[in-house]
């Protein structure tokens, strides 16, 4: 029940964030204080179904007991050594990560953007040392509508005006092609091309699924021209799309794989650039690093995060429930819906322009106990924790149906 006293509590938190924080986000005005599995509770005691799961960083759900247990155990022993010394968690984590993904080596970082930066450095150095590109001439091809993070280098090759405006000058050496257009990629490749970096499904860009065969064709092109294929699976990886990696949908093996988000089990930022030795062996002591990358707490948390995804069958669950949920969303008879698209439990519901932006629909869902967030004006993204059950999705469906039919 909502009364003025509890409303005042919410307001005081919103006021503090507004007064003392930079205004670089536009969140829903809900203040969450507790989470468990697919549920979160606000400071007024109301319960919500989390249909965003921190952009897939919470694939395992809030406070997964096994991940929290691993974090607790590790916190009692050792949290940080820096890479000046070894720790007893990093080696096993690296091995497990390589075994799961099928690559030879990994380089551990913290945030997704750092994983992307690491992949860029890997591919450039490989381009000079292995491919033989003349010094400082390497190019990396990226896609229109990409999202790879927020560093100055990364926003420099974004096609989003807002991400770039007044943050220049930017890092040279990037070239953009339309997403899903294999001919454009072919035309853009030249002898100075070191890599092609792509999201197998564009997440922040609005859950854009490329045409069937695009990744396979890109793989072929890259192989033929000795270009490193870099898959940014920070959002799509680790079960989100109903496969281990989204590239698995087309049996494509990238040269460099970037993981983040769910690798940290919703507890701790953990990211990695993962590749075979041909690429990773370009690194020498001193040429790249991170104080926190590969720390024992991160490694212990990530080991548990991977175990949960595999052992609890979250990949299969995402595939099955995702297909069913998408069908049910498509069956909703609403004048507002233009399209429902996605794979597994990574789903975008596109609101028709004539019905206005997606934001008011997200606000209406919030009032009905469903937390979802718009991306790119017209798209409502549904990406719940993969531990979600059919009953909970039914509950979400009822509310989505109610909101879309008014
Ligand atoms: C979220 C995301 C990133 C950036 O990750 P951060 O942890 O926010 O730095 C990069 N690429 C993709 C595809 C993402 O979804």
Tab-separated table of C-alpha atoms and ligand atoms in Angstrom:
chain	number	residue	atom	x	y	z
A	1	UNK	CA	0.000	0.000	0.000
A	2	UNK	CA	1.227	3.412	-0.873
A	3	UNK	CA	0.970	6.199	1.659
A	4	UNK	CA	2.554	9.608	1.875
A	5	UNK	CA	5.183	8.511	4.417
A	6	UNK	CA	6.628	5.797	2.170
A	7	UNK	CA	6.348	8.070	-0.858
A	8	UNK	CA	8.447	10.578	1.061
A	9	UNK	CA	11.136	7.912	1.525
A	10	UNK	CA	11.286	7.306	-2.215
A	11	UNK	CA	11.381	11.028	-2.899
A	12	UNK	CA	14.289	11.593	-0.555
A	13	UNK	CA	16.376	8.996	-2.414
A	14	UNK	CA	15.428	10.453	-5.783
A	15	UNK	CA	16.294	13.962	-4.544
A	16	UNK	CA	19.738	12.895	-3.343
A	17	UNK	CA	20.545	11.189	-6.614
A	18	UNK	CA	19.322	14.237	-8.461
A	19	UNK	CA	21.219	16.751	-6.329
A	20	UNK	CA	24.514	14.947	-5.866
A	21	UNK	CA	24.801	12.729	-8.908
A	22	UNK	CA	25.677	13.551	-12.491
A	23	UNK	CA	22.605	13.349	-14.699
A	24	UNK	CA	23.937	10.767	-17.131
A	25	UNK	CA	20.949	8.386	-16.858
A	26	UNK	CA	17.180	8.679	-17.002
A	27	UNK	CA	15.992	5.841	-14.736
A	28	UNK	CA	12.455	4.965	-13.769
A	29	UNK	CA	11.759	6.636	-10.409
A	30	UNK	CA	11.796	3.382	-8.445
A	31	UNK	CA	14.256	2.890	-5.581
A	32	UNK	CA	15.154	-0.762	-5.099
A	33	UNK	CA	16.503	-2.030	-1.801
A	34	UNK	CA	16.405	-5.829	-2.075
A	35	UNK	CA	16.465	-8.554	-4.682
A	36	UNK	CA	16.093	-12.314	-4.846
A	37	UNK	CA	15.994	-14.402	-7.989
A	38	UNK	CA	13.716	-12.658	-10.482
A	39	UNK	CA	12.167	-10.350	-7.881
A	40	UNK	CA	13.157	-6.983	-6.450
A	41	UNK	CA	11.555	-4.880	-3.714
A	42	UNK	CA	11.489	-1.095	-3.490
A	43	UNK	CA	11.922	1.038	-0.376
A	44	UNK	CA	8.143	1.198	-0.039
A	45	UNK	CA	7.907	-2.577	0.192
A	46	UNK	CA	6.452	-3.173	-3.280
A	47	UNK	CA	7.598	-6.195	-5.260
A	48	UNK	CA	8.520	-6.126	-8.944
A	49	UNK	CA	9.465	-8.686	-11.552
A	50	UNK	CA	12.851	-7.718	-12.981
A	51	UNK	CA	12.506	-8.048	-16.750
A	52	UNK	CA	15.766	-6.234	-17.499
A	53	UNK	CA	18.259	-8.067	-15.266
A	54	UNK	CA	20.812	-5.255	-15.476
A	55	UNK	CA	21.144	-5.639	-19.250
A	56	UNK	CA	21.957	-9.362	-18.829
A	57	UNK	CA	24.445	-8.933	-16.004
A	58	UNK	CA	21.955	-10.827	-13.827
A	59	UNK	CA	21.363	-13.887	-15.996
A	60	UNK	CA	21.709	-16.014	-12.850
A	61	UNK	CA	19.173	-13.859	-10.950
A	62	UNK	CA	19.605	-11.646	-7.904
A	63	UNK	CA	21.623	-13.039	-4.986
A	64	UNK	CA	22.093	-16.489	-6.440
A	65	UNK	CA	22.983	-18.527	-3.317
A	66	UNK	CA	25.875	-20.317	-4.972
A	67	UNK	CA	27.451	-17.124	-6.304
A	68	UNK	CA	26.919	-15.249	-3.057
A	69	UNK	CA	28.367	-18.240	-1.202
A	70	UNK	CA	31.459	-18.228	-3.383
A	71	UNK	CA	31.854	-14.472	-2.892
A	72	UNK	CA	31.507	-14.805	0.898
A	73	UNK	CA	34.001	-17.651	1.115
A	74	UNK	CA	36.487	-15.778	-1.003
A	75	UNK	CA	36.017	-12.540	0.950
A	76	UNK	CA	37.072	-14.330	4.111
A	77	UNK	CA	40.311	-15.475	2.486
A	78	UNK	CA	41.695	-13.038	-0.075
A	79	UNK	CA	40.248	-10.300	-2.279
A	80	UNK	CA	43.115	-8.633	-4.112
A	81	UNK	CA	46.760	-9.240	-4.885
A	82	UNK	CA	47.217	-7.200	-8.080
A	83	UNK	CA	48.876	-9.005	-10.944
A	84	UNK	CA	52.264	-8.382	-9.360
A	85	UNK	CA	51.640	-11.758	-7.671
A	86	UNK	CA	49.654	-14.857	-8.508
A	87	UNK	CA	46.490	-15.902	-6.719
A	88	UNK	CA	44.907	-19.334	-6.392
A	89	UNK	CA	41.612	-18.447	-8.113
A	90	UNK	CA	42.754	-16.930	-11.400
A	91	UNK	CA	44.374	-20.007	-12.951
A	92	UNK	CA	41.384	-22.281	-12.388
A	93	UNK	CA	39.033	-19.557	-13.639
A	94	UNK	CA	41.072	-19.057	-16.813
A	95	UNK	CA	41.052	-22.810	-17.463
A	96	UNK	CA	37.296	-23.103	-16.887
A	97	UNK	CA	36.600	-20.076	-19.070
A	98	UNK	CA	38.720	-21.476	-21.903
A	99	UNK	CA	37.112	-24.904	-21.559
A	100	UNK	CA	33.618	-23.462	-21.722
A	101	UNK	CA	34.289	-21.193	-24.681
A	102	UNK	CA	36.709	-23.456	-26.564
A	103	UNK	CA	39.617	-21.012	-26.817
A	104	UNK	CA	43.235	-21.279	-25.716
A	105	UNK	CA	43.754	-18.110	-23.671
A	106	UNK	CA	41.893	-15.311	-21.935
A	107	UNK	CA	42.833	-11.874	-20.668
A	108	UNK	CA	40.796	-10.771	-17.663
A	109	UNK	CA	39.479	-7.271	-17.133
A	110	UNK	CA	36.588	-5.762	-15.171
A	111	UNK	CA	33.998	-3.823	-17.151
A	112	UNK	CA	32.730	-4.662	-20.601
A	113	UNK	CA	34.291	-1.555	-22.124
A	114	UNK	CA	37.700	-2.695	-20.875
A	115	UNK	CA	37.105	-6.069	-22.502
A	116	UNK	CA	36.355	-4.273	-25.764
A	117	UNK	CA	39.454	-2.078	-25.430
A	118	UNK	CA	41.495	-5.216	-24.803
A	119	UNK	CA	40.082	-6.843	-27.939
A	120	UNK	CA	40.930	-3.707	-29.948
A	121	UNK	CA	44.514	-3.780	-28.675
A	122	UNK	CA	44.769	-7.516	-29.377
A	123	UNK	CA	43.565	-7.146	-32.931
A	124	UNK	CA	45.724	-4.111	-33.711
A	125	UNK	CA	48.878	-5.710	-32.362
A	126	UNK	CA	48.082	-8.957	-34.210
A	127	UNK	CA	47.517	-6.873	-37.332
A	128	UNK	CA	51.021	-5.387	-37.107
A	129	UNK	CA	52.946	-8.397	-35.809
A	130	UNK	CA	51.230	-11.286	-37.572
A	131	UNK	CA	49.402	-9.845	-40.569
A	132	UNK	CA	52.140	-7.305	-41.302
A	133	UNK	CA	50.059	-4.120	-41.566
A	134	UNK	CA	52.341	-1.022	-41.789
A	135	UNK	CA	52.810	0.806	-38.469
A	136	UNK	CA	49.806	2.826	-37.281
A	137	UNK	CA	47.733	2.002	-40.374
A	138	UNK	CA	45.504	-0.738	-38.948
A	139	UNK	CA	41.753	-0.390	-39.410
A	140	UNK	CA	38.964	-2.044	-37.498
A	141	UNK	CA	35.546	-2.265	-39.097
A	142	UNK	CA	32.518	-1.815	-36.850
A	143	UNK	CA	28.775	-1.558	-37.496
A	144	UNK	CA	26.288	1.273	-37.574
A	145	UNK	CA	24.084	1.293	-34.492
A	146	UNK	CA	26.748	-0.552	-32.464
A	147	UNK	CA	27.116	-0.426	-28.713
A	148	UNK	CA	30.484	-1.458	-27.313
A	149	UNK	CA	30.764	0.763	-24.239
A	150	UNK	CA	31.573	4.320	-23.217
A	151	UNK	CA	35.305	4.992	-23.353
A	152	UNK	CA	36.422	7.829	-25.595
A	153	UNK	CA	37.817	5.380	-28.161
A	154	UNK	CA	34.621	3.333	-28.209
A	155	UNK	CA	32.164	6.226	-28.427
A	156	UNK	CA	34.373	7.642	-31.171
A	157	UNK	CA	33.189	4.897	-33.533
A	158	UNK	CA	29.559	4.989	-32.422
A	159	UNK	CA	26.928	6.140	-34.911
A	160	UNK	CA	24.869	7.614	-32.065
A	161	UNK	CA	25.182	11.397	-32.055
A	162	UNK	CA	24.331	11.590	-28.355
A	163	UNK	CA	27.133	9.174	-27.371
A	164	UNK	CA	29.706	11.256	-29.248
A	165	UNK	CA	28.636	14.848	-28.963
A	166	UNK	CA	31.374	17.040	-27.451
A	167	UNK	CA	33.561	14.094	-26.422
A	168	UNK	CA	35.973	14.349	-29.349
A	169	UNK	CA	38.576	14.346	-30.766
A	170	UNK	CA	38.366	10.611	-31.272
A	171	UNK	CA	40.740	7.707	-31.909
A	172	UNK	CA	41.320	7.132	-35.626
A	173	UNK	CA	41.444	3.709	-37.281
A	174	UNK	CA	37.790	2.708	-37.292
A	175	UNK	CA	35.425	2.413	-40.208
A	176	UNK	CA	31.675	1.834	-40.006
A	177	UNK	CA	29.440	-0.282	-42.213
A	178	UNK	CA	25.683	-0.957	-42.078
A	179	UNK	CA	24.794	-3.834	-39.728
A	180	UNK	CA	23.680	-7.022	-41.419
A	181	UNK	CA	24.964	-5.927	-44.839
A	182	UNK	CA	27.573	-8.434	-45.988
A	183	UNK	CA	28.308	-6.581	-49.242
A	184	UNK	CA	29.167	-3.434	-47.317
A	185	UNK	CA	31.553	-5.439	-45.164
A	186	UNK	CA	33.192	-6.967	-48.238
A	187	UNK	CA	33.649	-3.508	-49.778
A	188	UNK	CA	35.157	-2.084	-46.599
A	189	UNK	CA	37.862	-4.727	-46.178
A	190	UNK	CA	41.318	-3.846	-47.495
A	191	UNK	CA	44.907	-4.908	-46.806
A	192	UNK	CA	45.050	-2.664	-43.718
A	193	UNK	CA	41.961	-4.212	-42.124
A	194	UNK	CA	42.953	-5.890	-38.871
A	195	UNK	CA	39.530	-6.771	-37.536
A	196	UNK	CA	35.757	-6.700	-37.812
A	197	UNK	CA	33.989	-6.201	-34.490
A	198	UNK	CA	30.318	-7.070	-34.270
A	199	UNK	CA	27.516	-7.844	-31.830
A	200	UNK	CA	25.786	-11.054	-32.974
A	201	UNK	CA	22.538	-9.341	-31.966
A	202	UNK	CA	22.633	-5.603	-31.306
A	203	UNK	CA	21.363	-5.174	-27.757
A	204	UNK	CA	21.427	-1.484	-26.868
A	205	UNK	CA	20.768	-0.742	-30.527
A	206	UNK	CA	17.250	-2.130	-30.066
A	207	UNK	CA	17.546	-5.951	-30.135
A	208	UNK	CA	18.401	-6.057	-33.834
A	209	UNK	CA	18.801	-9.574	-35.203
A	210	UNK	CA	20.882	-9.640	-38.410
A	211	UNK	CA	19.727	-11.653	-41.441
A	212	UNK	CA	20.272	-15.427	-41.267
A	213	UNK	CA	23.727	-16.351	-42.498
A	214	UNK	CA	25.239	-12.916	-41.822
A	215	UNK	CA	27.649	-14.111	-39.160
A	216	UNK	CA	28.657	-17.147	-41.202
A	217	UNK	CA	29.289	-14.995	-44.274
A	218	UNK	CA	31.242	-12.511	-42.160
A	219	UNK	CA	33.282	-15.411	-40.785
A	220	UNK	CA	34.081	-16.574	-44.339
A	221	UNK	CA	35.045	-13.074	-45.478
A	222	UNK	CA	37.272	-12.534	-42.452
A	223	UNK	CA	38.988	-15.893	-42.931
A	224	UNK	CA	39.568	-15.252	-46.613
A	225	UNK	CA	41.140	-11.818	-46.040
A	226	UNK	CA	43.018	-12.582	-42.815
A	227	UNK	CA	40.803	-10.267	-40.778
A	228	UNK	CA	40.168	-11.030	-37.103
A	229	UNK	CA	36.488	-11.565	-36.378
A	230	UNK	CA	35.714	-10.067	-32.966
A	231	UNK	CA	32.380	-11.016	-31.406
A	232	UNK	CA	31.196	-8.692	-28.651
A	233	UNK	CA	29.048	-11.142	-26.679
A	234	UNK	CA	29.045	-9.075	-23.503
A	235	UNK	CA	25.250	-8.954	-23.638
A	236	UNK	CA	24.367	-11.900	-25.903
A	237	UNK	CA	26.761	-14.451	-24.378
A	238	UNK	CA	26.382	-16.972	-21.568
A	239	UNK	CA	22.925	-18.266	-22.375
A	240	UNK	CA	21.033	-15.048	-22.992
A	241	UNK	CA	19.955	-15.945	-26.532
A	242	UNK	CA	19.294	-19.626	-25.864
A	243	UNK	CA	22.769	-20.757	-26.863
A	244	UNK	CA	26.057	-20.774	-24.962
A	245	UNK	CA	27.160	-17.938	-27.260
A	246	UNK	CA	24.928	-16.192	-29.763
A	247	UNK	CA	27.525	-17.069	-32.462
A	248	UNK	CA	26.597	-20.722	-31.854
A	249	UNK	CA	23.302	-20.065	-33.685
A	250	UNK	CA	25.342	-20.041	-36.902
A	251	UNK	CA	28.142	-22.355	-35.750
A	252	UNK	CA	30.541	-19.445	-36.033
A	253	UNK	CA	33.743	-19.333	-34.022
A	254	UNK	CA	35.079	-15.789	-33.755
A	255	UNK	CA	38.803	-15.107	-33.475
A	256	UNK	CA	38.340	-12.924	-30.427
A	257	UNK	CA	35.395	-13.284	-28.072
A	258	UNK	CA	34.470	-10.621	-25.530
A	259	UNK	CA	32.448	-11.553	-22.453
A	260	UNK	CA	31.331	-9.426	-19.511
A	261	UNK	CA	28.056	-8.727	-17.737
A	262	UNK	CA	26.775	-12.204	-16.659
A	263	UNK	CA	30.358	-13.387	-16.211
A	264	UNK	CA	30.198	-11.543	-12.894
A	265	UNK	CA	26.937	-13.173	-11.811
A	266	UNK	CA	25.349	-9.828	-10.940
A	267	UNK	CA	27.807	-9.453	-8.078
A	268	UNK	CA	31.055	-8.101	-9.363
A	269	UNK	CA	32.292	-6.673	-12.691
A	270	UNK	CA	34.256	-9.318	-14.603
A	271	UNK	CA	35.087	-9.194	-18.301
A	272	UNK	CA	37.448	-11.018	-20.611
A	273	UNK	CA	38.881	-11.004	-24.103
A	274	UNK	CA	39.263	-14.625	-25.158
A	275	UNK	CA	41.164	-16.014	-28.158
A	276	UNK	CA	43.659	-18.587	-29.359
A	277	UNK	CA	47.395	-18.174	-28.828
A	278	UNK	CA	47.864	-16.783	-32.326
A	279	UNK	CA	46.168	-13.631	-31.049
A	280	UNK	CA	46.803	-13.629	-27.294
A	281	UNK	CA	50.515	-14.277	-27.632
A	282	UNK	CA	51.018	-10.751	-28.968
A	283	UNK	CA	50.914	-9.581	-25.352
A	284	UNK	CA	54.156	-9.216	-23.433
A	285	UNK	CA	54.671	-8.199	-19.806
A	286	UNK	CA	54.041	-4.489	-19.460
A	287	UNK	CA	51.991	-3.812	-22.577
A	288	UNK	CA	48.513	-4.168	-21.081
A	289	UNK	CA	46.967	-4.623	-17.676
A	290	UNK	CA	44.526	-3.717	-14.939
A	291	UNK	CA	44.975	-3.439	-11.181
A	292	UNK	CA	41.759	-5.350	-10.506
A	293	UNK	CA	41.676	-7.608	-13.569
A	294	UNK	CA	41.890	-11.276	-12.584
A	295	UNK	CA	41.634	-10.574	-8.864
A	296	UNK	CA	40.743	-13.544	-6.666
A	297	UNK	CA	37.306	-12.258	-5.654
A	298	UNK	CA	36.374	-11.654	-9.294
A	299	UNK	CA	37.687	-15.071	-10.288
A	300	UNK	CA	35.850	-16.891	-7.509
A	301	UNK	CA	32.593	-15.084	-8.340
A	302	UNK	CA	32.982	-15.729	-12.070
A	303	UNK	CA	33.738	-19.427	-11.540
A	304	UNK	CA	30.485	-19.804	-9.623
A	305	UNK	CA	28.647	-17.706	-12.237
A	306	UNK	CA	29.733	-20.040	-15.040
A	307	UNK	CA	28.893	-23.137	-12.992
A	308	UNK	CA	25.380	-21.879	-12.358
A	309	UNK	CA	24.756	-21.182	-16.043
A	310	UNK	CA	25.894	-24.641	-17.113
A	311	UNK	CA	24.769	-26.810	-14.220
A	312	UNK	CA	21.344	-25.256	-13.784
A	313	UNK	CA	20.564	-25.617	-17.472
A	314	UNK	CA	20.025	-21.886	-17.953
A	315	UNK	CA	20.990	-22.032	-21.627
A	316	UNK	CA	18.315	-24.611	-22.443
A	317	UNK	CA	15.836	-22.765	-20.262
A	318	UNK	CA	16.489	-19.535	-22.141
A	319	UNK	CA	15.955	-21.305	-25.474
A	320	UNK	CA	12.701	-22.988	-24.460
A	321	UNK	CA	11.083	-20.241	-22.444
A	322	UNK	CA	12.296	-17.588	-24.845
A	323	UNK	CA	10.664	-19.200	-27.837
A	324	UNK	CA	7.435	-19.726	-25.948
A	325	UNK	CA	7.419	-16.183	-24.513
A	326	UNK	CA	8.126	-14.630	-27.895
A	327	UNK	CA	5.233	-16.555	-29.477
A	328	UNK	CA	2.906	-15.415	-26.728
A	329	UNK	CA	4.023	-11.794	-27.140
A	330	UNK	CA	3.463	-12.020	-30.890
A	331	UNK	CA	-0.033	-13.350	-30.261
A	332	UNK	CA	-1.042	-10.231	-28.309
A	333	UNK	CA	-3.604	-8.343	-30.309
A	334	UNK	CA	-2.590	-4.714	-29.943
A	335	UNK	CA	-2.682	-1.680	-32.192
A	336	UNK	CA	0.581	-0.481	-30.632
A	337	UNK	CA	2.883	-3.357	-31.546
A	338	UNK	CA	4.913	-3.197	-34.719
A	339	UNK	CA	7.133	-6.211	-34.194
A	340	UNK	CA	8.456	-8.684	-31.635
A	341	UNK	CA	11.978	-9.907	-32.305
A	342	UNK	CA	14.919	-11.572	-30.598
A	343	UNK	CA	16.376	-14.913	-29.642
A	344	UNK	CA	16.075	-16.851	-26.411
A	345	UNK	CA	15.218	-14.513	-23.577
A	346	UNK	CA	16.590	-11.456	-25.363
A	347	UNK	CA	13.452	-9.954	-26.815
A	348	UNK	CA	12.545	-6.558	-28.194
A	349	UNK	CA	8.942	-5.462	-28.544
A	350	UNK	CA	8.739	-2.560	-30.964
A	351	UNK	CA	6.071	0.084	-30.357
A	352	UNK	CA	4.647	1.727	-33.466
A	353	UNK	CA	5.724	5.337	-33.946
A	354	UNK	CA	2.060	6.311	-34.205
A	355	UNK	CA	1.580	5.112	-30.603
A	356	UNK	CA	4.344	7.379	-29.298
A	357	UNK	CA	7.605	6.339	-27.606
A	358	UNK	CA	8.071	3.159	-25.577
A	359	UNK	CA	8.787	4.958	-22.313
A	360	UNK	CA	5.133	5.488	-21.188
A	361	UNK	CA	4.503	1.778	-21.783
A	362	UNK	CA	7.449	0.954	-19.517
A	363	UNK	CA	6.046	3.335	-16.907
A	364	UNK	CA	2.655	1.624	-17.131
A	365	UNK	CA	4.357	-1.776	-16.709
A	366	UNK	CA	6.230	-0.457	-13.683
A	367	UNK	CA	2.920	0.553	-12.069
A	368	UNK	CA	1.804	-3.027	-12.651
A	369	UNK	CA	4.883	-4.556	-11.011
A	370	UNK	CA	6.980	-5.245	-14.083
A	371	UNK	CA	10.366	-3.560	-14.496
A	372	UNK	CA	11.347	-3.176	-18.134
A	373	UNK	CA	13.246	-0.422	-19.853
A	374	UNK	CA	12.985	1.123	-23.268
A	375	UNK	CA	15.956	1.202	-25.572
A	376	UNK	CA	16.168	3.432	-28.627
A	377	UNK	CA	12.816	5.227	-28.214
A	378	UNK	CA	10.498	2.589	-29.666
A	379	UNK	CA	11.732	-0.718	-28.232
A	380	UNK	CA	10.782	-2.363	-24.944
A	381	UNK	CA	13.452	-4.886	-24.061
A	382	UNK	CA	12.438	-8.050	-22.206
A	383	UNK	CA	15.500	-9.812	-20.836
A	384	UNK	CA	14.619	-11.365	-17.476
A	385	UNK	CA	17.043	-13.417	-15.397
A	386	UNK	CA	17.367	-16.845	-17.037
A	387	UNK	CA	16.267	-18.500	-13.791
A	388	UNK	CA	12.743	-17.226	-14.454
A	389	UNK	CA	9.887	-19.750	-14.528
A	390	UNK	CA	6.907	-20.099	-16.833
A	391	UNK	CA	4.503	-18.925	-14.108
A	392	UNK	CA	6.424	-15.706	-13.669
A	393	UNK	CA	6.503	-15.121	-17.400
A	394	UNK	CA	2.722	-15.734	-17.475
A	395	UNK	CA	2.389	-13.008	-14.871
A	396	UNK	CA	4.483	-10.664	-16.993
A	397	UNK	CA	2.436	-11.531	-20.080
A	398	UNK	CA	-0.826	-10.657	-18.377
A	399	UNK	CA	0.513	-7.228	-17.476
A	400	UNK	CA	2.087	-6.614	-20.885
A	401	UNK	CA	-1.199	-7.580	-22.518
A	402	UNK	CA	-3.129	-5.227	-20.230
A	403	UNK	CA	-0.792	-2.325	-20.976
A	404	UNK	CA	-0.763	-2.881	-24.714
A	405	UNK	CA	-4.483	-3.276	-25.113
A	406	UNK	CA	-5.413	0.072	-23.611
B	1	LIG	C1	27.026	-3.473	-21.901
B	1	LIG	C2	27.814	-3.692	-23.118
B	1	LIG	C3	29.142	-3.236	-23.238
B	1	LIG	C4	29.808	-2.390	-22.158
B	1	LIG	O1	29.889	-3.014	-20.918
B	1	LIG	P1	30.159	-2.116	-19.613
B	1	LIG	O2	30.329	-3.137	-18.520
B	1	LIG	O3	28.956	-1.251	-19.411
B	1	LIG	O4	31.389	-1.332	-19.860
B	1	LIG	C5	29.832	-3.525	-24.385
B	1	LIG	N1	29.264	-4.226	-25.379
B	1	LIG	C6	28.010	-4.678	-25.310
B	1	LIG	C7	27.447	-5.468	-26.446
B	1	LIG	C8	27.232	-4.416	-24.185
B	1	LIG	O5	25.968	-4.827	-24.138
